[in-house]
Amino acid sequence: MTGAQMIVEALKREGVDVIFGYPGGAVIDIYDELYKTPEIKHVLVRHEQGATHAADGYARSTGRVGVCLVTSGPGATNTVTGIATAYMDSIPIVILTGQVPTKLIGNDAFQEVDITGITRPCTKHNFLVKRTEDLPRILRAAFHIARTGRPGPVLVDLPKDVQQGKAEFYWPEDLKLRSYHPVYDPHPRQVERAYRLLESSTRPVILVGGGVIASGAHEEVKELAERLNIPVTMTLMGLGGFPGTHPQSLGMLGMHGTYYANMAVANSDLILAVGARFDDRVTGKVDAFAPMAKIIHIDIDPTSIQKNVRVDVPIVGDCKRVLEKLLEIVKEVGRPEKIWREQFKEWWEQIEIWKKRYPLSYKQEGEYIKPQFVIEKLYELTKGEAIITTEVGQNQMWAAQYYKFDKPRTLITSGGLGTMGFGFPAAIGAQMGNPDKMVIDIAGDGSIQMNIQEMATAMEQGLPVKVIILNNGYLGMVRQWQELFYERRYSAVKFQVTPDFVKLAEAYGALGLRATKIEEVEPVLKQALESDRLTLVDIHIAPEEGVFPMVPAGRATTEMILV
């Protein structure tokens, strides 16, 4: 086979059914083979960043590896933001980049760039293929590394002569990578230690992170929480890992978390953290984080344990398998649920006091539409059954607070990197992977403009994605910080020119709708949700509405600004 034929054959063997890409001279041979391969659908994006975000959205919503294909030079460098986004959130994608012929590498050839060097810090692994005969082995390894252990992006750089060369095709079914052996099963003694801490605690909290969703451990989390009657809080990436409507759910914690989640963590005597990184948005001031709590930390990535906070019981392993072992001990010991309930009775009474004192709330007053009202109405109309993608900023936090995520893989958002422009192309990827589901991008008028060219992609593919633009005329989150901490010196956050989103939608052949009054919100949302094509809804919200609660950067999570 030629190298290009090998690449397409490898994609088929890995079960790839859709690939997001943008052609160029350095990958034209691969595109010629894709032309002959109808079983792999190619989605032509309008910018390479859109390709990586779409592959990312596909992966997050399906649990499968997302794939994108771009040309060399600027095509490759345009993927870097999307690669870093996937890396920070542990998302399995494979990025195939064209490269100049091997003999020209290092000679500053046309559209040459050292993309493996550029992406080394933000990929789980990357490869520069130098021989055609190595292609099957490397592509097999790329998919294996991307999806196993702590998932992540893997880049494969493909010189043109490697694509055009010929060699014998050999597919390695039994792949052995000498230095790559993720640990899935936990050490039994560590699991026993974790159980003993749970049994002796009086104020425990389960902290659910994105690892619960990656490993499919949501049912085990729910069973453990219910059997032991323990409150559960989630990171942004963990939303959906435990039902948001469950009576034991405290919602999200951290910088824009609920008052009661932050207070519960701060006053707990034990935190069972499952697949969470303890990043700064969750911990606030690290020295003041959960000062009375012992911490059990379950994670498949040993480098994530003890990185940010001290840990009393580290457990390296797959979240699902660790929780299965922990549940086995719970069942073997056979401690009655009545005893667990009695043990945490006072703890729950205190949590209920916090819930009543400061619930999530907002004031719907005056003529302005409040964004929280829009999210609540969207949740009501969709019955919580939609896949929600978000852009980044205030729109993202309002969605996290007011849309209740009961199922995993229903919130698709850029957590670690906070990438504006992520939500819309990610929605395209999610819709491609879930053609029978409702996919909605909750956006801000700033973020949506960063990749709005992908409207052409959505229209070309006939995707009925819904985009709800919370339009406040500002870069809202930066404006909020300037209001609170910079004496309202609004520097470079007010949009002087904003497109007419309704006309823009119509220019692409999509449906454009607008709401400027409270009474227009529900009928406009209903019309959008009933639409069978790409629909943009421009909702003019209160210009200076803030996201609260809010923990100022560098402060303890108990130092919340509530209104």
XYZ file of C-alpha atoms in Angstrom:
563
model
C 0.000 0.000 0.000
C 0.929 3.629 -0.282
C 1.273 5.528 2.990
C -1.955 7.412 2.272
C -3.793 4.119 1.772
C -2.333 2.822 5.043
C -3.560 5.903 6.910
C -7.127 5.481 5.653
C -7.025 1.732 6.311
C -5.840 2.414 9.874
C -8.711 4.844 10.411
C -11.168 2.187 9.243
C -9.683 -0.423 11.565
C -9.939 1.994 14.484
C -13.648 2.364 13.768
C -13.462 6.011 12.686
C -16.699 7.036 10.997
C -16.213 10.807 10.810
C -13.180 13.034 10.421
C -13.042 16.820 10.623
C -10.542 18.553 8.402
C -9.275 21.112 5.935
C -7.211 20.033 2.901
C -3.903 21.342 1.610
C -0.994 20.275 -0.522
C 0.761 18.326 2.223
C -2.257 16.038 2.765
C -3.707 15.888 -0.743
C -2.792 12.203 -1.110
C -4.772 11.323 2.039
C -7.727 13.336 0.733
C -7.541 11.425 -2.543
C -7.907 8.164 -0.593
C -10.764 9.563 1.528
C -12.560 10.384 -1.746
C -12.603 6.638 -2.441
C -13.709 5.708 1.108
C -17.430 6.471 1.604
C -17.553 4.691 4.973
C -15.555 7.574 6.511
C -17.453 10.845 6.400
C -15.274 13.916 6.030
C -16.583 17.187 7.467
C -15.062 20.241 5.801
C -14.664 22.951 8.439
C -13.880 26.587 7.699
C -10.900 26.931 10.050
C -8.524 24.316 11.419
C -9.249 25.354 15.014
C -12.861 24.439 14.240
C -11.677 20.960 13.206
C -9.950 20.269 16.532
C -12.856 21.632 18.592
C -15.340 19.584 16.532
C -13.256 16.424 17.036
C -13.133 17.308 20.734
C -16.923 17.780 20.968
C -17.434 14.490 19.154
C -15.129 12.721 21.621
C -16.651 14.267 24.764
C -20.215 13.471 23.745
C -19.633 9.914 22.457
C -16.697 8.638 24.499
C -14.921 7.704 21.267
C -11.698 9.109 19.828
C -12.238 12.246 17.733
C -10.099 12.717 14.615
C -9.052 15.745 12.604
C -6.855 16.137 9.529
C -5.060 19.317 8.450
C -2.226 20.373 6.189
C 1.259 21.478 7.203
C 2.491 24.880 8.373
C -0.353 27.254 9.188
C -2.875 24.419 8.957
C -1.029 22.593 11.723
C -0.395 25.646 13.890
C -4.084 26.604 13.713
C -4.876 23.413 15.633
C -2.719 24.237 18.652
C -5.437 25.981 20.701
C -7.798 23.069 20.140
C -5.086 20.563 21.058
C -4.310 22.431 24.289
C -8.030 22.564 25.081
C -8.308 18.771 24.749
C -5.090 18.227 26.696
C -6.207 20.288 29.696
C -9.526 18.415 29.883
C -8.130 14.918 29.127
C -10.058 14.400 25.874
C -9.021 11.644 23.422
C -8.436 13.070 19.955
C -5.955 12.167 17.208
C -4.640 15.028 15.103
C -3.183 14.127 11.701
C -0.992 16.873 10.252
C 0.686 17.031 6.875
C 4.401 17.766 6.718
C 6.923 18.625 4.017
C 8.983 15.713 2.607
C 11.510 14.309 5.081
C 14.521 15.564 3.089
C 13.215 19.128 3.382
C 12.530 19.063 7.130
C 14.708 21.680 8.797
C 15.296 23.629 5.571
C 12.550 26.224 6.064
C 10.613 24.751 3.175
C 7.283 26.243 2.106
C 4.663 25.660 4.814
C 7.104 23.810 7.046
C 6.799 24.078 10.802
C 8.044 21.899 13.654
C 4.573 20.953 14.837
C 5.787 18.073 17.023
C 8.088 20.508 18.812
C 5.349 23.123 19.133
C 2.790 20.675 20.537
C 5.037 18.581 22.768
C 3.913 20.446 25.925
C 0.190 20.108 25.103
C -0.149 16.581 23.729
C -0.199 13.317 25.613
C 2.248 12.112 22.988
C 3.179 12.939 19.422
C 4.920 11.262 16.502
C 6.879 12.371 13.443
C 6.638 9.448 11.006
C 9.854 8.973 9.025
C 9.202 5.704 7.173
C 6.112 4.484 5.332
C 6.412 0.997 6.866
C 6.054 2.508 10.361
C 2.642 4.052 9.670
C 0.360 1.172 10.814
C 2.264 0.676 14.069
C 2.360 4.397 14.870
C -1.297 5.005 14.042
C -2.304 1.986 16.138
C -0.235 3.381 19.016
C -1.675 6.881 18.580
C -5.263 5.722 19.052
C -4.301 3.414 21.912
C -2.478 6.167 23.804
C -5.269 8.691 23.165
C -8.048 6.527 24.599
C -6.338 4.610 27.436
C -5.126 5.640 30.873
C -5.770 9.335 31.367
C -7.081 10.170 27.875
C -5.574 12.961 25.824
C -4.672 14.298 22.376
C -2.053 12.558 20.245
C -0.584 14.208 17.149
C 0.847 12.300 14.174
C 2.951 14.357 11.742
C 2.943 12.879 8.219
C 5.643 13.943 5.726
C 4.492 13.933 2.132
C 7.018 11.366 0.933
C 5.907 9.000 3.719
C 2.326 9.299 2.428
C 3.443 8.621 -1.153
C 5.892 5.814 -0.387
C 4.926 2.121 -0.594
C 5.383 -0.693 1.898
C 3.783 -3.889 3.149
C 0.757 -3.210 5.357
C 0.883 -4.913 8.743
C -1.657 -4.205 11.509
C -0.359 -4.929 15.042
C -3.337 -6.397 16.919
C -1.346 -6.971 20.121
C 0.243 -3.632 20.767
C 3.080 -3.472 23.308
C 4.485 -0.093 24.278
C 7.578 -0.520 26.406
C 7.203 2.574 28.586
C 3.419 2.980 28.674
C 1.517 0.921 31.247
C -1.421 2.750 32.846
C -2.481 1.389 36.221
C -6.168 0.491 36.253
C -6.579 -1.649 39.362
C -6.022 0.002 42.754
C -3.871 -1.276 45.592
C -6.341 -3.153 47.857
C -4.860 -1.774 51.080
C -5.375 1.793 49.927
C -9.034 1.054 49.195
C -9.369 -0.483 52.674
C -7.795 2.645 54.210
C -10.288 4.776 52.278
C -13.191 2.752 53.667
C -11.923 3.092 57.241
C -11.747 6.875 56.860
C -15.298 6.959 55.514
C -16.489 4.841 58.418
C -14.909 7.156 60.993
C -15.922 10.474 59.413
C -18.832 12.664 60.515
C -18.743 15.380 57.832
C -17.764 13.741 54.505
C -18.147 15.083 50.962
C -17.698 13.254 47.655
C -16.012 15.453 45.051
C -16.728 14.360 41.462
C -14.350 15.418 38.686
C -14.114 14.817 34.957
C -12.403 11.479 35.523
C -15.721 10.018 36.648
C -17.180 10.784 33.215
C -14.071 9.612 31.338
C -14.113 6.242 33.107
C -17.888 5.789 33.082
C -18.012 5.662 36.891
C -21.197 7.699 37.353
C -23.340 4.741 38.445
C -20.766 3.693 41.045
C -20.585 7.243 42.429
C -24.371 7.330 42.740
C -24.551 3.932 44.431
C -21.816 4.810 46.921
C -23.354 8.196 47.740
C -26.800 6.716 48.259
C -25.648 3.738 50.327
C -23.580 5.933 52.651
C -25.828 9.036 52.497
C -22.932 11.360 51.607
C -23.376 14.793 49.943
C -21.848 15.158 46.481
C -20.342 18.194 44.782
C -18.936 18.431 41.266
C -16.218 20.354 39.478
C -17.193 22.049 36.213
C -15.828 19.043 34.317
C -17.647 16.671 36.674
C -21.149 18.057 36.065
C -23.320 15.155 34.926
C -21.103 12.660 36.766
C -23.738 12.749 39.522
C -27.360 13.775 38.864
C -27.772 17.519 39.367
C -31.393 17.044 40.489
C -30.503 14.404 43.085
C -31.342 15.474 46.668
C -27.748 14.712 47.683
C -26.295 17.005 44.997
C -24.684 20.250 46.185
C -24.054 21.438 42.634
C -20.736 22.856 41.501
C -18.044 24.058 43.896
C -15.253 26.588 43.487
C -14.989 30.128 42.161
C -18.594 30.253 40.914
C -19.870 27.275 42.868
C -22.851 27.233 45.183
C -22.551 28.708 48.673
C -23.488 25.402 50.266
C -21.010 23.347 48.204
C -18.132 25.624 49.164
C -19.186 25.729 52.807
C -19.599 21.974 52.966
C -16.122 21.356 51.538
C -14.579 24.002 53.803
C -16.129 22.424 56.919
C -15.798 18.774 55.971
C -13.638 16.300 57.839
C -13.199 14.018 54.807
C -13.147 14.572 51.051
C -13.402 11.613 48.702
C -12.131 13.121 45.436
C -12.830 10.984 42.383
C -11.091 11.960 39.122
C -10.596 15.632 40.054
C -7.410 17.711 39.694
C -7.881 20.210 42.551
C -7.145 23.104 40.212
C -7.075 26.715 41.436
C -10.678 27.416 40.394
C -11.796 24.651 42.788
C -9.440 25.186 45.722
C -9.155 28.977 45.844
C -6.353 29.805 48.276
C -4.731 26.392 48.685
C -3.539 26.998 52.268
C -7.141 27.625 53.328
C -8.727 24.769 51.368
C -10.654 22.257 53.522
C -8.385 22.813 56.544
C -10.052 20.145 58.728
C -10.437 17.466 56.058
C -8.517 14.317 55.357
C -8.398 13.707 51.606
C -8.795 10.476 49.654
C -7.767 11.087 46.043
C -8.632 8.586 43.310
C -7.026 9.218 39.929
C -5.602 7.164 37.087
C -2.819 9.720 36.628
C -0.329 9.462 39.528
C 1.132 12.879 38.671
C -2.207 14.512 39.508
C -2.096 13.234 43.093
C -0.312 15.480 45.629
C 0.235 18.059 42.869
C -1.919 20.842 44.334
C -3.178 19.702 47.736
C -1.905 17.304 50.398
C -3.505 13.864 50.197
C -3.908 11.377 53.064
C -4.917 8.321 51.012
C -3.706 8.341 47.387
C -5.312 5.700 45.184
C -3.944 5.276 41.664
C -6.362 3.517 39.353
C -9.338 3.783 37.052
C -12.168 5.570 38.890
C -14.748 2.935 37.982
C -12.606 0.017 39.113
C -11.588 1.745 42.350
C -15.203 2.535 43.254
C -16.225 -1.025 42.411
C -13.625 -2.298 44.903
C -14.754 0.242 47.507
C -18.387 -0.805 47.051
C -17.362 -4.456 47.491
C -15.933 -3.584 50.905
C -19.061 -1.603 51.818
C -21.220 -4.631 50.961
C -18.904 -7.130 52.687
C -18.863 -5.130 55.907
C -22.655 -4.899 55.661
C -23.000 -1.845 57.853
C -26.726 -0.934 57.794
C -27.686 2.166 55.827
C -29.583 3.327 58.905
C -26.261 3.612 60.781
C -24.721 5.699 57.991
C -27.751 7.994 57.981
C -27.598 8.470 61.723
C -23.856 9.123 61.558
C -24.287 12.011 59.104
C -27.604 13.335 60.425
C -26.162 16.499 62.012
C -24.006 17.094 58.947
C -27.053 17.075 56.677
C -28.891 19.400 59.041
C -26.053 21.904 58.738
C -26.006 21.600 54.933
C -29.749 22.270 54.797
C -29.198 25.452 56.842
C -26.617 26.627 54.291
C -28.945 25.770 51.423
C -31.783 27.804 52.894
C -29.535 30.711 53.824
C -28.037 31.308 50.382
C -29.635 29.312 47.550
C -28.702 30.062 43.960
C -30.851 33.087 43.160
C -31.264 36.208 41.056
C -33.704 39.092 40.824
C -35.852 39.360 37.705
C -36.595 43.082 37.914
C -37.041 45.916 35.437
C -37.185 45.497 31.686
C -33.957 43.584 31.233
C -33.908 39.849 30.523
C -31.868 38.026 33.134
C -29.575 35.324 31.695
C -30.347 32.983 34.598
C -34.016 33.104 33.587
C -33.073 32.134 30.027
C -31.093 29.086 31.218
C -33.870 28.013 33.586
C -36.430 28.314 30.804
C -34.176 26.372 28.424
C -33.826 23.605 31.022
C -37.596 23.533 31.497
C -38.341 23.331 27.771
C -35.721 20.641 27.056
C -36.548 18.733 30.266
C -32.796 18.497 30.802
C -32.440 16.097 27.868
C -30.248 18.216 25.587
C -26.502 18.037 25.049
C -25.282 21.482 26.103
C -22.067 22.966 24.798
C -20.855 26.334 26.020
C -18.497 29.039 25.042
C -16.374 30.501 27.862
C -17.122 33.246 30.353
C -20.342 34.298 32.020
C -22.481 32.226 29.631
C -20.526 29.124 30.680
C -20.968 29.754 34.408
C -24.685 30.548 34.159
C -25.157 27.310 32.232
C -23.223 25.368 34.879
C -25.280 26.904 37.693
C -28.817 26.866 36.281
C -28.993 23.917 33.851
C -29.219 20.688 35.851
C -27.090 17.956 34.304
C -28.342 14.513 35.299
C -26.358 12.435 32.822
C -22.688 12.212 31.847
C -21.489 13.600 28.510
C -24.296 16.163 28.351
C -22.152 19.199 29.251
C -19.439 19.905 26.693
C -17.305 22.818 27.890
C -13.695 23.997 27.932
C -12.728 23.744 31.585
C -8.958 23.767 31.964
C -7.982 26.117 29.145
C -11.142 28.242 29.055
C -11.179 28.551 25.269
C -13.464 31.191 23.805
C -14.861 29.996 20.473
C -14.968 26.375 21.643
C -18.706 25.861 22.023
C -20.017 26.192 18.477
C -17.589 23.873 16.652
C -17.817 21.487 19.621
C -21.602 21.484 19.118
C -21.039 20.530 15.474
C -18.894 17.589 16.586
C -21.417 16.563 19.242
C -24.271 16.706 16.716
C -22.294 14.603 14.230
C -21.734 12.009 16.957
C -25.316 12.178 18.260
C -27.575 12.835 15.255
C -30.766 11.955 17.164
C -30.151 14.275 20.119
C -30.806 17.969 20.677
C -27.520 19.900 20.763
C -27.485 23.473 22.068
C -24.571 25.904 22.294
C -24.986 28.481 25.049
C -22.850 31.399 23.903
C -21.868 34.962 24.616
C -21.797 37.643 21.936
C -18.001 37.749 22.298
C -17.181 34.035 22.195
C -19.540 33.165 19.355
C -17.726 35.520 16.995
C -14.442 33.652 17.403
C -15.525 30.675 15.289
C -18.790 31.871 13.804
C -17.535 30.958 10.317
C -18.408 27.349 11.205
C -22.046 28.233 10.494
C -21.168 27.288 6.937
C -20.037 23.850 8.164
C -23.246 23.286 10.122
C -25.388 24.332 7.163
C -23.416 22.203 4.707
C -23.878 19.141 6.940
C -27.556 19.897 7.618
C -27.016 20.022 11.376
C -29.917 21.401 13.476
C -27.628 22.868 16.166
C -29.225 25.603 18.281
C -27.103 28.583 19.400
C -28.451 30.662 22.289
C -26.519 33.934 22.381
C -26.663 35.752 25.729
C -25.965 39.168 24.253
C -24.877 41.809 26.770
C -22.642 43.912 24.523
C -19.562 43.161 26.651
C -16.826 40.681 27.211
C -18.892 39.885 30.263
C -16.557 38.072 32.642
C -13.710 40.550 32.164
C -16.199 43.381 32.629
C -17.373 41.799 35.876
C -13.820 41.694 37.206
C -13.257 45.301 36.164
C -16.470 46.285 37.958
C -15.563 44.505 41.198
C -11.802 44.977 41.397
C -10.875 47.877 39.065
C -13.422 50.527 40.082
C -15.510 50.004 36.920
C -12.709 51.065 34.588
C -14.099 49.207 31.582
C -11.005 48.813 29.458
C -11.465 47.160 26.040
C -14.558 45.149 27.024
C -17.419 47.116 25.438
C -18.282 46.115 21.868
C -18.728 49.211 19.708
C -19.685 47.109 16.673
C -21.639 43.848 16.915
C -23.172 42.045 13.946
C -26.895 41.670 13.551
C -26.952 37.976 14.448
C -30.375 37.431 12.893
C -29.239 38.783 9.539
C -25.970 36.883 9.827
C -27.869 33.643 10.384
C -30.044 34.387 7.370
C -26.948 35.137 5.277
C -25.793 31.560 5.905
C -29.270 30.170 5.210
C -29.947 29.485 8.895
C -32.858 30.619 11.048
C -32.276 33.776 13.082
C -34.469 34.771 16.041
C -34.320 37.550 18.607
C -35.749 38.323 22.055
C -35.445 41.766 23.672
C -38.282 41.475 26.228
C -38.949 38.966 28.987
C -42.235 37.833 27.476
C -40.481 37.010 24.183
C -38.023 34.536 25.685
C -40.224 31.453 25.987
C -41.923 31.652 22.550
C -38.590 32.352 20.841
C -36.902 29.418 22.604
C -39.812 27.141 21.701
C -39.561 28.175 18.053
C -35.820 27.513 18.073
C -36.169 24.084 19.668
C -38.807 23.084 17.118
C -36.605 24.165 14.201
C -35.077 21.437 12.045
C -32.093 23.506 10.922
C -29.249 25.580 12.352
C -30.834 28.297 14.496
C -29.283 31.344 16.173
C -31.230 33.027 18.972
C -30.027 36.527 19.880
C -31.242 37.271 23.415
C -30.485 40.747 24.737
C -29.748 40.323 28.440
C -29.031 42.769 31.281
C -25.726 44.387 30.232
C -24.086 44.400 33.655
C -25.472 41.234 35.183
C -22.837 39.303 37.137
C -22.180 35.669 37.949
C -22.587 35.016 41.662
C -21.512 33.562 44.024
C -17.933 34.501 43.185
C -14.692 33.760 45.002
C -12.086 36.444 44.184
C -8.849 35.014 42.800
C -6.414 34.010 45.532
C -9.044 34.043 48.298
C -10.399 31.149 50.339
C -13.540 29.544 48.949
C -15.433 30.701 52.063
C -14.799 34.343 51.071
C -17.625 34.470 48.551
C -19.159 37.577 47.027
C -22.808 36.570 47.075
C -24.538 39.462 45.269
